[in-house]
């Protein structure tokens, strides 16, 4: 984390390996954290990890920039848009009931977003990983 001290936002993809605790302890007061829930099929444990971490930190939700529910699940063929939508809806309800009012998104590739515009509608802003070499799609304009 010390190497990341020059960045204003630190992104985490999940909550395993004590990354929440270690990141929060190491980040500076001018930094925010972009949290993630990796397992959209069963997000409850990770959501509870996030709430517990926030409650144990003096900055609380103010330290959180965004919470992403899933990362490239549609592009990878590991979830349908409907499954991602269900996970985002469940997560949003849980996080809001625990005091979080910031952005909630799902992150996927540009190819997945173009093919599935519903991904745009479920997110508070477009969270797109743009890496055309690896995402399997080609666009020509």
PDB file of C-alpha atoms in Angstrom:
ATOM      1  CA  UNK A   1       0.000   0.000   0.000  1.00  0.00           C
ATOM      2  CA  UNK A   2       2.884   2.350   0.721  1.00  0.00           C
ATOM      3  CA  UNK A   3       3.799   2.168  -2.969  1.00  0.00           C
ATOM      4  CA  UNK A   4       0.270   3.351  -3.746  1.00  0.00           C
ATOM      5  CA  UNK A   5       0.495   6.439  -1.546  1.00  0.00           C
ATOM      6  CA  UNK A   6       0.499   8.727  -4.584  1.00  0.00           C
ATOM      7  CA  UNK A   7      -2.906   7.508  -5.741  1.00  0.00           C
ATOM      8  CA  UNK A   8      -6.154   9.001  -4.478  1.00  0.00           C
ATOM      9  CA  UNK A   9      -8.169   5.780  -4.905  1.00  0.00           C
ATOM     10  CA  UNK A  10      -7.144   2.186  -4.156  1.00  0.00           C
ATOM     11  CA  UNK A  11      -9.244  -0.563  -5.746  1.00  0.00           C
ATOM     12  CA  UNK A  12      -9.900  -3.933  -4.137  1.00  0.00           C
ATOM     13  CA  UNK A  13     -11.655  -6.751  -5.987  1.00  0.00           C
ATOM     14  CA  UNK A  14     -12.867  -8.727  -2.971  1.00  0.00           C
ATOM     15  CA  UNK A  15     -12.536  -9.115   0.765  1.00  0.00           C
ATOM     16  CA  UNK A  16     -10.393 -12.220   1.213  1.00  0.00           C
ATOM     17  CA  UNK A  17      -6.874 -12.441   2.678  1.00  0.00           C
ATOM     18  CA  UNK A  18      -7.494  -9.602   5.162  1.00  0.00           C
ATOM     19  CA  UNK A  19      -7.077  -7.059   2.371  1.00  0.00           C
ATOM     20  CA  UNK A  20      -9.743  -4.781   3.876  1.00  0.00           C
ATOM     21  CA  UNK A  21      -8.015  -4.576   7.236  1.00  0.00           C
ATOM     22  CA  UNK A  22      -4.532  -4.128   5.807  1.00  0.00           C
ATOM     23  CA  UNK A  23      -5.606  -1.561   3.218  1.00  0.00           C
ATOM     24  CA  UNK A  24      -7.508   0.535   5.725  1.00  0.00           C
ATOM     25  CA  UNK A  25      -4.591   0.507   8.148  1.00  0.00           C
ATOM     26  CA  UNK A  26      -2.115   1.580   5.490  1.00  0.00           C
ATOM     27  CA  UNK A  27      -4.021   4.136   3.452  1.00  0.00           C
ATOM     28  CA  UNK A  28      -3.555   7.829   4.012  1.00  0.00           C
ATOM     29  CA  UNK A  29      -6.222  10.282   5.074  1.00  0.00           C
ATOM     30  CA  UNK A  30      -6.340  11.710   1.535  1.00  0.00           C
ATOM     31  CA  UNK A  31      -7.046   8.328  -0.047  1.00  0.00           C
ATOM     32  CA  UNK A  32     -10.313   6.506  -0.657  1.00  0.00           C
ATOM     33  CA  UNK A  33     -10.974   2.859  -1.237  1.00  0.00           C
ATOM     34  CA  UNK A  34     -12.911   1.346  -4.153  1.00  0.00           C
ATOM     35  CA  UNK A  35     -14.281  -1.859  -2.666  1.00  0.00           C
ATOM     36  CA  UNK A  36     -15.349  -4.987  -4.473  1.00  0.00           C
ATOM     37  CA  UNK A  37     -17.488  -8.055  -3.991  1.00  0.00           C
ATOM     38  CA  UNK A  38     -16.030 -10.888  -6.054  1.00  0.00           C
ATOM     39  CA  UNK A  39     -18.515 -13.715  -5.468  1.00  0.00           C
ATOM     40  CA  UNK A  40     -21.796 -12.444  -6.854  1.00  0.00           C
ATOM     41  CA  UNK A  41     -23.452 -15.856  -6.480  1.00  0.00           C
ATOM     42  CA  UNK A  42     -23.185 -15.512  -2.707  1.00  0.00           C
ATOM     43  CA  UNK A  43     -22.260 -11.917  -1.794  1.00  0.00           C
ATOM     44  CA  UNK A  44     -23.531 -11.944   1.811  1.00  0.00           C
ATOM     45  CA  UNK A  45     -20.214 -12.812   3.465  1.00  0.00           C
ATOM     46  CA  UNK A  46     -18.249 -10.200   1.549  1.00  0.00           C
ATOM     47  CA  UNK A  47     -20.909  -7.560   2.168  1.00  0.00           C
ATOM     48  CA  UNK A  48     -20.744  -8.292   5.887  1.00  0.00           C
ATOM     49  CA  UNK A  49     -16.929  -8.075   5.734  1.00  0.00           C
ATOM     50  CA  UNK A  50     -17.267  -4.620   4.170  1.00  0.00           C
ATOM     51  CA  UNK A  51     -19.759  -3.400   6.770  1.00  0.00           C
ATOM     52  CA  UNK A  52     -17.590  -4.743   9.601  1.00  0.00           C
ATOM     53  CA  UNK A  53     -14.487  -3.051   8.170  1.00  0.00           C
ATOM     54  CA  UNK A  54     -16.309   0.261   7.806  1.00  0.00           C
ATOM     55  CA  UNK A  55     -17.654   0.098  11.353  1.00  0.00           C
ATOM     56  CA  UNK A  56     -14.188  -0.609  12.738  1.00  0.00           C
ATOM     57  CA  UNK A  57     -12.601   2.330  10.898  1.00  0.00           C
ATOM     58  CA  UNK A  58     -12.780   5.897  12.187  1.00  0.00           C
ATOM     59  CA  UNK A  59     -13.422   7.276   8.670  1.00  0.00           C
ATOM     60  CA  UNK A  60     -16.401   4.996   8.125  1.00  0.00           C
ATOM     61  CA  UNK A  61     -18.227   5.236   4.809  1.00  0.00           C
ATOM     62  CA  UNK A  62     -16.436   8.528   4.048  1.00  0.00           C
ATOM     63  CA  UNK A  63     -13.371   6.475   3.117  1.00  0.00           C
ATOM     64  CA  UNK A  64     -15.302   4.510   0.473  1.00  0.00           C
ATOM     65  CA  UNK A  65     -15.318   5.822  -3.104  1.00  0.00           C
ATOM     66  CA  UNK A  66     -17.404   3.074  -4.754  1.00  0.00           C
ATOM     67  CA  UNK A  67     -18.467  -0.518  -4.195  1.00  0.00           C
ATOM     68  CA  UNK A  68     -18.301  -2.833  -7.212  1.00  0.00           C
ATOM     69  CA  UNK A  69     -20.443  -5.941  -7.307  1.00  0.00           C
ATOM     70  CA  UNK A  70     -18.621  -8.379  -9.560  1.00  0.00           C
ATOM     71  CA  UNK A  71     -15.792  -7.904 -12.007  1.00  0.00           C
ATOM     72  CA  UNK A  72     -16.134  -9.000 -15.638  1.00  0.00           C
ATOM     73  CA  UNK A  73     -18.574 -11.800 -14.799  1.00  0.00           C
ATOM     74  CA  UNK A  74     -20.640 -11.350 -17.983  1.00  0.00           C
ATOM     75  CA  UNK A  75     -17.595 -11.072 -20.252  1.00  0.00           C
ATOM     76  CA  UNK A  76     -16.144 -14.237 -18.704  1.00  0.00           C
ATOM     77  CA  UNK A  77     -19.421 -16.112 -19.207  1.00  0.00           C
ATOM     78  CA  UNK A  78     -19.579 -16.790 -15.471  1.00  0.00           C
ATOM     79  CA  UNK A  79     -22.855 -14.925 -14.910  1.00  0.00           C
ATOM     80  CA  UNK A  80     -25.823 -13.710 -16.887  1.00  0.00           C
ATOM     81  CA  UNK A  81     -26.946 -10.103 -16.861  1.00  0.00           C
ATOM     82  CA  UNK A  82     -29.942 -11.195 -14.761  1.00  0.00           C
ATOM     83  CA  UNK A  83     -27.636 -12.804 -12.185  1.00  0.00           C
ATOM     84  CA  UNK A  84     -25.508  -9.667 -11.990  1.00  0.00           C
ATOM     85  CA  UNK A  85     -28.648  -7.540 -11.657  1.00  0.00           C
ATOM     86  CA  UNK A  86     -29.900  -9.720  -8.783  1.00  0.00           C
ATOM     87  CA  UNK A  87     -26.548  -9.442  -7.003  1.00  0.00           C
ATOM     88  CA  UNK A  88     -26.419  -5.658  -7.473  1.00  0.00           C
ATOM     89  CA  UNK A  89     -29.997  -5.242  -6.221  1.00  0.00           C
ATOM     90  CA  UNK A  90     -29.430  -7.444  -3.162  1.00  0.00           C
ATOM     91  CA  UNK A  91     -26.130  -5.739  -2.397  1.00  0.00           C
ATOM     92  CA  UNK A  92     -27.554  -2.246  -2.826  1.00  0.00           C
ATOM     93  CA  UNK A  93     -30.393  -3.012  -0.414  1.00  0.00           C
ATOM     94  CA  UNK A  94     -28.014  -4.482   2.170  1.00  0.00           C
ATOM     95  CA  UNK A  95     -25.440  -1.691   1.904  1.00  0.00           C
ATOM     96  CA  UNK A  96     -28.075   1.060   2.015  1.00  0.00           C
ATOM     97  CA  UNK A  97     -29.622  -0.526   5.115  1.00  0.00           C
ATOM     98  CA  UNK A  98     -26.182  -0.320   6.719  1.00  0.00           C
ATOM     99  CA  UNK A  99     -25.723   3.370   5.977  1.00  0.00           C
ATOM    100  CA  UNK A 100     -23.912   3.374   2.640  1.00  0.00           C
ATOM    101  CA  UNK A 101     -25.200   5.991   0.200  1.00  0.00           C
ATOM    102  CA  UNK A 102     -22.324   6.126  -2.292  1.00  0.00           C
ATOM    103  CA  UNK A 103     -22.004   4.656  -5.789  1.00  0.00           C
ATOM    104  CA  UNK A 104     -22.642   0.970  -6.432  1.00  0.00           C
ATOM    105  CA  UNK A 105     -21.601  -0.466  -9.790  1.00  0.00           C
ATOM    106  CA  UNK A 106     -20.826  -3.651 -11.607  1.00  0.00           C
ATOM    107  CA  UNK A 107     -17.591  -3.695 -13.581  1.00  0.00           C
ATOM    108  CA  UNK A 108     -17.320  -5.394 -16.947  1.00  0.00           C
ATOM    109  CA  UNK A 109     -15.556  -5.005 -20.277  1.00  0.00           C
ATOM    110  CA  UNK A 110     -16.555  -2.592 -23.009  1.00  0.00           C
ATOM    111  CA  UNK A 111     -17.636  -5.541 -25.162  1.00  0.00           C
ATOM    112  CA  UNK A 112     -19.960  -6.787 -22.395  1.00  0.00           C
ATOM    113  CA  UNK A 113     -21.427  -3.315 -21.831  1.00  0.00           C
ATOM    114  CA  UNK A 114     -22.093  -2.744 -25.540  1.00  0.00           C
ATOM    115  CA  UNK A 115     -23.727  -6.166 -25.906  1.00  0.00           C
ATOM    116  CA  UNK A 116     -25.692  -5.799 -22.645  1.00  0.00           C
ATOM    117  CA  UNK A 117     -26.800  -2.192 -22.059  1.00  0.00           C
ATOM    118  CA  UNK A 118     -28.692  -3.334 -18.956  1.00  0.00           C
ATOM    119  CA  UNK A 119     -25.299  -3.304 -17.211  1.00  0.00           C
ATOM    120  CA  UNK A 120     -25.351   0.481 -17.618  1.00  0.00           C
ATOM    121  CA  UNK A 121     -28.783   0.772 -16.069  1.00  0.00           C
ATOM    122  CA  UNK A 122     -27.944  -1.175 -12.901  1.00  0.00           C
ATOM    123  CA  UNK A 123     -24.806   0.831 -12.109  1.00  0.00           C
ATOM    124  CA  UNK A 124     -24.622   4.322 -10.651  1.00  0.00           C
ATOM    125  CA  UNK A 125     -21.995   5.116 -13.280  1.00  0.00           C
ATOM    126  CA  UNK A 126     -20.341   3.216 -16.129  1.00  0.00           C
ATOM    127  CA  UNK A 127     -17.560   1.088 -14.666  1.00  0.00           C
ATOM    128  CA  UNK A 128     -15.856  -0.337 -17.724  1.00  0.00           C
ATOM    129  CA  UNK A 129     -12.557  -2.167 -17.954  1.00  0.00           C
ATOM    130  CA  UNK A 130     -11.188  -1.166 -21.349  1.00  0.00           C
ATOM    131  CA  UNK A 131      -8.532  -3.584 -22.485  1.00  0.00           C
ATOM    132  CA  UNK A 132      -9.372  -4.444 -26.086  1.00  0.00           C
ATOM    133  CA  UNK A 133      -6.495  -6.833 -26.585  1.00  0.00           C
ATOM    134  CA  UNK A 134      -7.785  -9.251 -23.924  1.00  0.00           C
ATOM    135  CA  UNK A 135     -11.559  -8.852 -23.828  1.00  0.00           C
ATOM    136  CA  UNK A 136     -12.244 -10.743 -27.042  1.00  0.00           C
ATOM    137  CA  UNK A 137     -14.040  -8.021 -28.944  1.00  0.00           C
ATOM    138  CA  UNK A 138     -13.141  -5.877 -31.884  1.00  0.00           C
ATOM    139  CA  UNK A 139     -14.838  -2.607 -32.747  1.00  0.00           C
ATOM    140  CA  UNK A 140     -14.384  -0.665 -35.928  1.00  0.00           C
ATOM    141  CA  UNK A 141     -15.817   2.778 -36.332  1.00  0.00           C
TER     142      UNK A 141
END
